Amino acid sequence: MQTSPALERPSEDTGLLARAGDLFQMLRDGKARTRAELTAVTGLARTTVAARIDALSALGFVGPAGEAASSGGRPPSRFVFNAGMKVVFAADVGATHASVAVTDLNGDILARHSGDLGISQGPEAVLDWVIENCRTLLRSIGRGEGDVAGVGIGLPGPVEHDTGRPVKPPIMPGWDGFDVAGYVGAELGTDVLVDNDVNIMAVGERHAYWQDHRNLLFVKAATGIGAGIISSGQLQRGADGASGDLGHVRVPSGGDVQCRCGNHGCLEALASGPALAAKLRAQGINADSGTAVVDLAAQGDVQAILALRQAGRDMGEVLAICVNLLNPSVIVVGGSLSRAGDQLLAGIRETVYRRSQPLATSKLRIEQSKAPVDAAIWGASRMVIEHVLSPEAVESAIRNAALHTA
């Protein structure tokens, strides 16, 4: 994974690496190092490095990785990040479908399960399904609940990230203000982090495929249309967790088309999966969902192809505003409609490059998601990993261990 610039290279201020939690960040790249190598890179005293490694080893954050070549005398021991010391539960809950997985602390998926699940069933029923299936997966890999470092959950609506509570989610009856983090945490006895599904998809996609891009816009085009915004390497949630709600931006060609939000001409009312399916049905074509529209286009249905191309143009009208405002270096399009590939992307590119300022598009890439299945799972896992392996969290674990052994 990427580390912060302050930890990628030595600094004259070695206080930045004085804590074990800070030194640990250098080892999270999975590269085995000796104490002498860490001493040379950090500028810390050998005794300081040795003490920090001993503290990290005692808690399992790092483990032995064999011996380095000797230049005379006893070969020096090497140490490496122990990604298997704990596991993470990751859950991606959609409008009609959900997936859960167990990952290690690198975010690698160890076991997973998916199934049909209606968000409209309410928070207790949905979260009980998540908890039960996470426990089943944990048993399947021979781990216990004491091995769980935390739980990450993505939900299809606005979320107040700090409290883990949905905020007036439009397609989630009964969820408004529900203490998701508290409910799941009480059952599993661990930290629980909750976010909007598009945000975690943005995090997962970027970490897996676009780490060189610090300014990325991830667009999910499915039942609704939303975006995850990463600016200067950081996810932008906004003041109330509502950033990236592209679906309810008015499109010039929207006219008097009614949107479920009560307004007219919203992007979602024109270009979402249900909107496209309704357009085709009005033309006498059997299409009950956005997925059906994509399938028809793949079979060469001209009306489906034209509908997707126009949906891309409509999305492009809104994304052009985003490009001028945020200046991302890459726009990644995911969600069920993204399976249409260039049928959708061609319309987006056509409008974005025409409507945006030349400087903002000189290096801009507009690409289909490379992780259409696992982006949200990876992002939910990554959200937890960054929380439990932060310098502060590692340092706190070491202090608590010292208090219990004093």
Short mmCIF file of C-alpha atoms in Angstrom, two decimals:
data_model
loop_
_atom_site.label_atom_id
_atom_site.label_comp_id
_atom_site.label_asym_id
_atom_site.label_seq_id
_atom_site.Cartn_x
_atom_site.Cartn_y
_atom_site.Cartn_z
CA MET A 1 0.00 0.00 0.00
CA GLN A 2 1.03 3.63 -0.25
CA THR A 3 2.45 5.39 2.78
CA SER A 4 2.32 9.07 3.50
CA PRO A 5 5.09 11.21 1.98
CA ALA A 6 6.55 11.82 5.44
CA LEU A 7 7.17 8.10 5.83
CA GLU A 8 8.30 7.29 2.31
CA ARG A 9 11.72 8.82 2.78
CA PRO A 10 13.97 9.68 5.71
CA SER A 11 13.53 13.03 7.38
CA GLU A 12 16.03 15.10 9.26
CA ASP A 13 13.40 15.25 12.01
CA THR A 14 13.72 11.67 13.27
CA GLY A 15 11.03 12.47 15.83
CA LEU A 16 8.59 11.60 13.04
CA LEU A 17 9.68 7.98 13.42
CA ALA A 18 10.42 7.91 17.13
CA ARG A 19 7.28 5.90 18.01
CA ALA A 20 6.91 2.23 17.21
CA GLY A 21 3.60 3.02 15.50
CA ASP A 22 5.35 5.37 13.09
CA LEU A 23 8.24 3.00 12.41
CA PHE A 24 5.70 0.25 11.73
CA GLN A 25 4.29 2.18 8.76
CA MET A 26 7.56 1.62 6.91
CA LEU A 27 7.13 -2.13 7.26
CA ARG A 28 3.57 -2.24 5.93
CA ASP A 29 4.81 -2.50 2.35
CA GLY A 30 5.62 -6.16 3.01
CA LYS A 31 9.36 -5.80 2.40
CA ALA A 32 11.56 -7.64 4.90
CA ARG A 33 14.20 -5.51 6.59
CA THR A 34 16.92 -5.91 9.20
CA ARG A 35 17.37 -3.69 12.24
CA ALA A 36 20.47 -2.25 10.60
CA GLU A 37 18.53 -1.32 7.44
CA LEU A 38 15.86 0.42 9.51
CA THR A 39 18.55 2.24 11.46
CA ALA A 40 20.16 3.48 8.24
CA VAL A 41 16.85 4.63 6.73
CA THR A 42 15.44 6.35 9.83
CA GLY A 43 18.60 7.78 11.41
CA LEU A 44 17.43 6.44 14.78
CA ALA A 45 19.83 4.83 17.23
CA ARG A 46 20.23 1.07 16.93
CA THR A 47 18.95 0.58 20.47
CA THR A 48 15.85 2.63 19.67
CA VAL A 49 15.09 0.60 16.54
CA ALA A 50 15.66 -2.65 18.43
CA ALA A 51 13.26 -1.59 21.18
CA ARG A 52 10.60 -0.59 18.65
CA ILE A 53 10.91 -3.88 16.74
CA ASP A 54 10.71 -5.85 19.98
CA ALA A 55 7.51 -4.02 20.94
CA LEU A 56 5.94 -4.64 17.52
CA SER A 57 7.01 -8.29 17.53
CA ALA A 58 5.55 -8.91 20.98
CA LEU A 59 2.09 -7.93 19.73
CA GLY A 60 2.42 -9.76 16.41
CA PHE A 61 2.50 -6.67 14.17
CA VAL A 62 5.77 -7.90 12.65
CA GLY A 63 7.28 -11.36 12.45
CA PRO A 64 10.57 -12.99 11.51
CA ALA A 65 11.40 -13.30 7.82
CA GLY A 66 14.57 -15.37 7.88
CA GLU A 67 18.10 -14.09 7.92
CA ALA A 68 19.90 -11.67 5.66
CA ALA A 69 23.23 -12.48 4.02
CA SER A 70 26.09 -12.17 6.48
CA SER A 71 29.10 -9.97 5.88
CA GLY A 72 30.94 -11.79 8.63
CA GLY A 73 29.68 -13.13 11.93
CA ARG A 74 26.12 -14.08 12.78
CA PRO A 75 23.61 -13.34 9.96
CA PRO A 76 21.22 -10.51 10.91
CA SER A 77 17.52 -11.31 11.37
CA ARG A 78 14.94 -9.74 9.08
CA PHE A 79 11.45 -8.61 10.03
CA VAL A 80 8.29 -8.23 7.96
CA PHE A 81 4.71 -7.08 8.44
CA ASN A 82 2.51 -9.91 9.69
CA ALA A 83 -0.66 -9.39 7.63
CA GLY A 84 -2.22 -12.54 9.06
CA MET A 85 -2.14 -11.47 12.71
CA LYS A 86 -5.77 -10.34 12.49
CA VAL A 87 -8.61 -10.45 9.98
CA VAL A 88 -11.22 -7.91 8.88
CA PHE A 89 -14.90 -8.30 8.09
CA ALA A 90 -15.99 -6.34 5.00
CA ALA A 91 -19.62 -5.92 3.92
CA ASP A 92 -21.07 -4.35 0.79
CA VAL A 93 -24.82 -3.87 1.20
CA GLY A 94 -26.74 -2.75 -1.88
CA ALA A 95 -30.39 -2.10 -2.62
CA THR A 96 -31.21 -5.74 -3.45
CA HIS A 97 -27.94 -7.61 -3.00
CA ALA A 98 -25.17 -7.93 -0.40
CA SER A 99 -21.68 -9.38 -0.16
CA VAL A 100 -19.53 -10.11 2.87
CA ALA A 101 -15.91 -11.17 3.06
CA VAL A 102 -13.07 -11.87 5.44
CA THR A 103 -9.73 -10.31 4.52
CA ASP A 104 -6.28 -10.20 6.02
CA LEU A 105 -4.57 -6.94 6.98
CA ASN A 106 -3.32 -6.49 3.43
CA GLY A 107 -6.91 -6.50 2.22
CA ASP A 108 -6.55 -9.87 0.47
CA ILE A 109 -9.87 -11.75 0.46
CA LEU A 110 -9.71 -15.04 2.38
CA ALA A 111 -13.38 -16.03 2.07
CA ARG A 112 -16.54 -14.39 0.72
CA HIS A 113 -20.29 -14.87 0.30
CA SER A 114 -22.95 -13.02 -1.71
CA GLY A 115 -26.71 -13.24 -1.80
CA ASP A 116 -29.98 -11.49 -2.57
CA LEU A 117 -30.94 -9.17 0.26
CA GLY A 118 -33.43 -6.30 0.16
CA ILE A 119 -32.32 -3.18 2.00
CA SER A 120 -36.02 -2.43 2.53
CA GLN A 121 -36.22 -5.34 5.02
CA GLY A 122 -34.90 -2.91 7.61
CA PRO A 123 -31.66 -2.57 9.57
CA GLU A 124 -32.04 -5.44 12.05
CA ALA A 125 -32.84 -8.08 9.40
CA VAL A 126 -30.12 -6.90 7.02
CA LEU A 127 -27.42 -6.52 9.66
CA ASP A 128 -28.30 -9.89 11.22
CA TRP A 129 -27.70 -11.42 7.78
CA VAL A 130 -24.32 -9.67 7.60
CA ILE A 131 -23.31 -10.79 11.10
CA GLU A 132 -24.41 -14.40 10.60
CA ASN A 133 -22.61 -14.77 7.28
CA CYS A 134 -19.44 -13.11 8.58
CA ARG A 135 -19.34 -15.59 11.46
CA THR A 136 -19.86 -18.49 9.05
CA LEU A 137 -16.98 -17.30 6.86
CA LEU A 138 -14.76 -16.86 9.91
CA ARG A 139 -15.37 -20.46 10.97
CA SER A 140 -14.70 -21.67 7.44
CA ILE A 141 -11.12 -20.36 7.59
CA GLY A 142 -10.49 -21.62 11.12
CA ARG A 143 -10.35 -18.26 12.86
CA GLY A 144 -12.15 -17.03 15.98
CA GLU A 145 -13.93 -13.77 16.78
CA GLY A 146 -10.94 -12.70 18.87
CA ASP A 147 -8.97 -12.54 15.62
CA VAL A 148 -11.25 -9.85 14.12
CA ALA A 149 -9.62 -6.42 14.01
CA GLY A 150 -12.76 -4.60 12.87
CA VAL A 151 -15.75 -4.47 10.55
CA GLY A 152 -16.23 -2.22 7.52
CA ILE A 153 -19.72 -1.74 6.06
CA GLY A 154 -20.84 0.09 2.93
CA LEU A 155 -24.50 1.19 2.63
CA PRO A 156 -26.42 2.53 -0.39
CA GLY A 157 -27.20 5.94 1.06
CA PRO A 158 -25.75 8.93 2.91
CA VAL A 159 -23.92 8.01 6.11
CA GLU A 160 -22.58 10.10 8.97
CA HIS A 161 -19.21 8.39 9.06
CA ASP A 162 -18.22 9.52 12.56
CA THR A 163 -21.28 7.89 14.15
CA GLY A 164 -22.00 5.10 11.68
CA ARG A 165 -25.62 6.23 11.24
CA PRO A 166 -27.45 6.59 7.89
CA VAL A 167 -28.83 10.08 7.27
CA LYS A 168 -32.22 10.28 5.51
CA PRO A 169 -31.34 7.54 2.98
CA PRO A 170 -33.92 7.67 0.15
CA ILE A 171 -34.13 3.93 -0.62
CA MET A 172 -33.60 2.59 2.94
CA PRO A 173 -36.91 2.75 4.88
CA GLY A 174 -36.38 2.40 8.62
CA TRP A 175 -32.64 3.11 8.49
CA ASP A 176 -32.57 6.86 9.16
CA GLY A 177 -30.47 7.48 12.28
CA PHE A 178 -30.11 3.75 13.06
CA ASP A 179 -26.93 3.00 15.04
CA VAL A 180 -25.40 0.55 12.57
CA ALA A 181 -21.95 0.66 14.18
CA GLY A 182 -23.38 0.15 17.66
CA TYR A 183 -25.66 -2.72 16.62
CA VAL A 184 -22.97 -4.70 14.82
CA GLY A 185 -20.27 -3.82 17.36
CA ALA A 186 -22.38 -5.13 20.23
CA GLU A 187 -22.72 -8.49 18.45
CA LEU A 188 -19.15 -8.90 17.27
CA GLY A 189 -17.29 -7.03 20.02
CA THR A 190 -15.04 -5.00 17.75
CA ASP A 191 -14.74 -1.62 16.05
CA VAL A 192 -17.24 -1.01 13.24
CA LEU A 193 -16.83 1.64 10.53
CA VAL A 194 -19.67 2.56 8.17
CA ASP A 195 -19.69 4.63 4.98
CA ASN A 196 -21.59 5.24 1.79
CA ASP A 197 -21.06 2.42 -0.72
CA VAL A 198 -19.72 4.72 -3.44
CA ASN A 199 -17.10 6.13 -1.08
CA ILE A 200 -15.74 2.71 -0.22
CA MET A 201 -15.79 1.70 -3.89
CA ALA A 202 -13.67 4.75 -4.66
CA VAL A 203 -11.20 3.78 -1.93
CA GLY A 204 -11.04 0.14 -3.04
CA GLU A 205 -10.66 0.93 -6.74
CA ARG A 206 -7.94 3.51 -6.16
CA HIS A 207 -5.95 1.34 -3.78
CA ALA A 208 -6.06 -1.63 -6.15
CA TYR A 209 -5.44 0.07 -9.49
CA TRP A 210 -4.87 3.83 -9.32
CA GLN A 211 -2.45 4.54 -6.49
CA ASP A 212 -0.48 6.92 -8.71
CA HIS A 213 -3.60 9.12 -9.03
CA ARG A 214 -4.17 11.34 -6.00
CA ASN A 215 -7.21 13.04 -7.55
CA LEU A 216 -9.81 10.51 -8.63
CA LEU A 217 -13.56 10.56 -9.19
CA PHE A 218 -15.33 7.21 -8.93
CA VAL A 219 -18.83 7.19 -10.44
CA LYS A 220 -21.32 4.44 -9.63
CA ALA A 221 -24.04 4.20 -12.25
CA ALA A 222 -26.74 1.74 -11.26
CA THR A 223 -30.12 2.13 -9.51
CA GLY A 224 -28.85 5.56 -8.52
CA ILE A 225 -25.90 7.66 -9.65
CA GLY A 226 -23.29 8.86 -7.18
CA ALA A 227 -19.60 9.59 -6.91
CA GLY A 228 -16.76 8.99 -4.49
CA ILE A 229 -14.35 11.93 -4.48
CA ILE A 230 -10.67 11.48 -3.69
CA SER A 231 -8.75 14.75 -3.61
CA SER A 232 -5.03 14.99 -2.79
CA GLY A 233 -5.15 11.34 -1.80
CA GLN A 234 -7.94 11.79 0.76
CA LEU A 235 -11.58 10.71 0.55
CA GLN A 236 -13.88 13.73 0.72
CA ARG A 237 -17.11 13.00 2.60
CA GLY A 238 -18.36 16.56 3.00
CA ALA A 239 -19.84 18.17 6.10
CA ASP A 240 -22.72 15.69 6.46
CA GLY A 241 -21.58 12.69 4.41
CA ALA A 242 -23.57 13.82 1.38
CA SER A 243 -20.76 14.68 -1.03
CA GLY A 244 -20.86 13.12 -4.48
CA ASP A 245 -24.65 12.93 -4.87
CA LEU A 246 -24.57 13.45 -8.65
CA GLY A 247 -27.92 11.80 -9.26
CA HIS A 248 -29.91 14.85 -8.18
CA VAL A 249 -28.04 17.45 -10.20
CA ARG A 250 -30.29 18.94 -12.87
CA VAL A 251 -29.38 18.09 -16.46
CA PRO A 252 -30.12 20.71 -19.16
CA SER A 253 -31.96 18.17 -21.32
CA GLY A 254 -33.99 16.92 -18.35
CA GLY A 255 -36.96 19.19 -18.93
CA ASP A 256 -39.94 18.23 -16.79
CA VAL A 257 -38.95 14.61 -16.16
CA GLN A 258 -40.06 13.82 -12.60
CA CYS A 259 -37.47 12.44 -10.17
CA ARG A 260 -38.28 10.44 -7.06
CA CYS A 261 -36.65 13.20 -4.98
CA GLY A 262 -39.51 15.53 -5.95
CA ASN A 263 -37.56 17.71 -8.36
CA HIS A 264 -37.50 17.64 -12.16
CA GLY A 265 -34.75 16.93 -14.66
CA CYS A 266 -32.39 15.13 -12.25
CA LEU A 267 -29.61 13.00 -13.74
CA GLU A 268 -30.95 9.91 -11.99
CA ALA A 269 -34.37 10.38 -13.58
CA LEU A 270 -32.74 10.34 -17.02
CA ALA A 271 -29.73 8.06 -16.87
CA SER A 272 -30.08 5.54 -14.02
CA GLY A 273 -30.76 1.86 -14.67
CA PRO A 274 -34.50 2.08 -13.83
CA ALA A 275 -34.86 5.22 -15.99
CA LEU A 276 -33.29 3.53 -19.02
CA ALA A 277 -35.42 0.42 -18.55
CA ALA A 278 -38.56 2.60 -18.41
CA LYS A 279 -37.55 4.32 -21.66
CA LEU A 280 -37.23 1.00 -23.46
CA ARG A 281 -40.52 -0.30 -22.07
CA ALA A 282 -42.21 2.84 -23.42
CA GLN A 283 -40.92 1.75 -26.84
CA GLY A 284 -42.40 -1.72 -26.40
CA ILE A 285 -39.10 -3.40 -25.48
CA ASN A 286 -39.09 -5.81 -22.54
CA ALA A 287 -36.55 -4.44 -20.04
CA ASP A 288 -37.19 -4.63 -16.31
CA SER A 289 -33.89 -3.21 -15.06
CA GLY A 290 -30.68 -1.46 -15.99
CA THR A 291 -28.99 -4.84 -16.15
CA ALA A 292 -31.51 -5.93 -18.77
CA VAL A 293 -30.74 -2.80 -20.80
CA VAL A 294 -27.02 -3.60 -20.75
CA ASP A 295 -27.74 -7.19 -21.78
CA LEU A 296 -29.90 -6.03 -24.68
CA ALA A 297 -27.15 -3.69 -25.87
CA ALA A 298 -24.66 -6.55 -25.74
CA GLN A 299 -27.02 -8.50 -28.02
CA GLY A 300 -27.02 -5.63 -30.51
CA ASP A 301 -30.38 -4.03 -29.70
CA VAL A 302 -30.15 -0.61 -31.34
CA GLN A 303 -32.58 1.15 -28.99
CA ALA A 304 -30.69 -0.12 -25.93
CA ILE A 305 -27.40 1.06 -27.43
CA LEU A 306 -28.84 4.49 -28.19
CA ALA A 307 -30.29 4.75 -24.66
CA LEU A 308 -26.93 3.95 -23.08
CA ARG A 309 -25.09 6.38 -25.34
CA GLN A 310 -27.52 9.16 -24.39
CA ALA A 311 -27.22 8.22 -20.72
CA GLY A 312 -23.47 8.68 -21.09
CA ARG A 313 -23.98 12.14 -22.60
CA ASP A 314 -26.32 13.09 -19.75
CA MET A 315 -23.78 11.90 -17.19
CA GLY A 316 -21.12 13.80 -19.07
CA GLU A 317 -23.04 17.06 -18.59
CA VAL A 318 -22.76 16.68 -14.82
CA LEU A 319 -19.25 15.23 -14.84
CA ALA A 320 -17.99 18.16 -16.91
CA ILE A 321 -18.95 20.43 -14.02
CA CYS A 322 -17.06 18.10 -11.65
CA VAL A 323 -13.98 18.16 -13.89
CA ASN A 324 -13.92 21.95 -13.98
CA LEU A 325 -14.45 22.13 -10.22
CA LEU A 326 -12.27 19.27 -8.92
CA ASN A 327 -9.75 18.67 -11.74
CA PRO A 328 -9.40 14.88 -11.27
CA SER A 329 -6.76 13.04 -13.27
CA VAL A 330 -9.00 10.01 -13.73
CA ILE A 331 -12.74 9.31 -13.72
CA VAL A 332 -13.56 5.65 -13.08
CA VAL A 333 -17.07 4.48 -13.94
CA GLY A 334 -18.45 1.49 -12.02
CA GLY A 335 -21.83 0.08 -11.07
CA SER A 336 -24.08 -2.23 -13.06
CA LEU A 337 -24.40 0.14 -16.05
CA SER A 338 -20.62 0.26 -16.44
CA ARG A 339 -20.77 -3.27 -17.85
CA ALA A 340 -21.90 -1.59 -21.07
CA GLY A 341 -18.31 -0.43 -21.50
CA ASP A 342 -17.80 1.94 -24.41
CA GLN A 343 -21.53 2.06 -25.14
CA LEU A 344 -21.77 4.23 -22.01
CA LEU A 345 -18.24 5.63 -21.79
CA ALA A 346 -18.30 7.00 -25.34
CA GLY A 347 -21.17 9.31 -24.44
CA ILE A 348 -19.46 10.41 -21.22
CA ARG A 349 -16.18 11.14 -22.98
CA GLU A 350 -17.90 12.98 -25.82
CA THR A 351 -19.56 15.45 -23.48
CA VAL A 352 -16.86 15.81 -20.83
CA TYR A 353 -14.12 16.64 -23.32
CA ARG A 354 -16.42 19.06 -25.15
CA ARG A 355 -17.80 20.83 -22.08
CA SER A 356 -14.74 20.98 -19.79
CA GLN A 357 -11.86 23.43 -19.88
CA PRO A 358 -8.88 22.22 -21.97
CA LEU A 359 -6.42 22.48 -19.07
CA ALA A 360 -8.65 20.30 -16.86
CA THR A 361 -8.88 17.58 -19.53
CA SER A 362 -5.35 17.69 -20.94
CA LYS A 363 -4.34 14.60 -18.93
CA LEU A 364 -7.77 13.33 -17.89
CA ARG A 365 -8.57 9.64 -18.30
CA ILE A 366 -12.13 8.28 -18.28
CA GLU A 367 -12.08 4.54 -17.66
CA GLN A 368 -14.31 1.60 -16.84
CA SER A 369 -13.91 0.14 -13.35
CA LYS A 370 -11.26 -2.55 -13.17
CA ALA A 371 -12.84 -4.05 -10.04
CA PRO A 372 -16.56 -4.30 -10.80
CA VAL A 373 -17.10 -7.06 -8.23
CA ASP A 374 -14.68 -6.42 -5.38
CA ALA A 375 -14.17 -2.64 -5.27
CA ALA A 376 -16.61 -2.15 -2.37
CA ILE A 377 -15.29 -5.14 -0.41
CA TRP A 378 -11.72 -3.94 -0.84
CA GLY A 379 -12.73 -0.42 0.16
CA ALA A 380 -14.62 -1.54 3.27
CA SER A 381 -11.64 -3.63 4.31
CA ARG A 382 -9.19 -0.82 3.58
CA MET A 383 -11.26 1.59 5.68
CA VAL A 384 -10.81 -0.68 8.70
CA ILE A 385 -7.16 -1.47 7.98
CA GLU A 386 -6.18 2.21 7.87
CA HIS A 387 -8.01 2.71 11.16
CA VAL A 388 -6.54 -0.20 13.13
CA LEU A 389 -3.00 0.08 11.71
CA SER A 390 -2.63 3.84 11.99
CA PRO A 391 0.42 5.04 13.96
CA GLU A 392 -1.86 6.15 16.79
CA ALA A 393 -3.72 2.83 16.96
CA VAL A 394 -0.52 0.77 16.96
CA GLU A 395 1.05 2.99 19.60
CA SER A 396 -2.08 2.71 21.75
CA ALA A 397 -1.98 -1.09 21.50
CA ILE A 398 1.65 -1.11 22.63
CA ARG A 399 0.91 1.19 25.58
CA ASN A 400 -2.07 -0.93 26.65
CA ALA A 401 0.03 -4.09 26.46
CA ALA A 402 2.71 -2.47 28.61
CA LEU A 403 0.13 -1.47 31.24
CA HIS A 404 -1.23 -5.01 31.43
CA THR A 405 2.23 -6.51 31.89
CA ALA A 406 3.46 -3.89 34.37
#
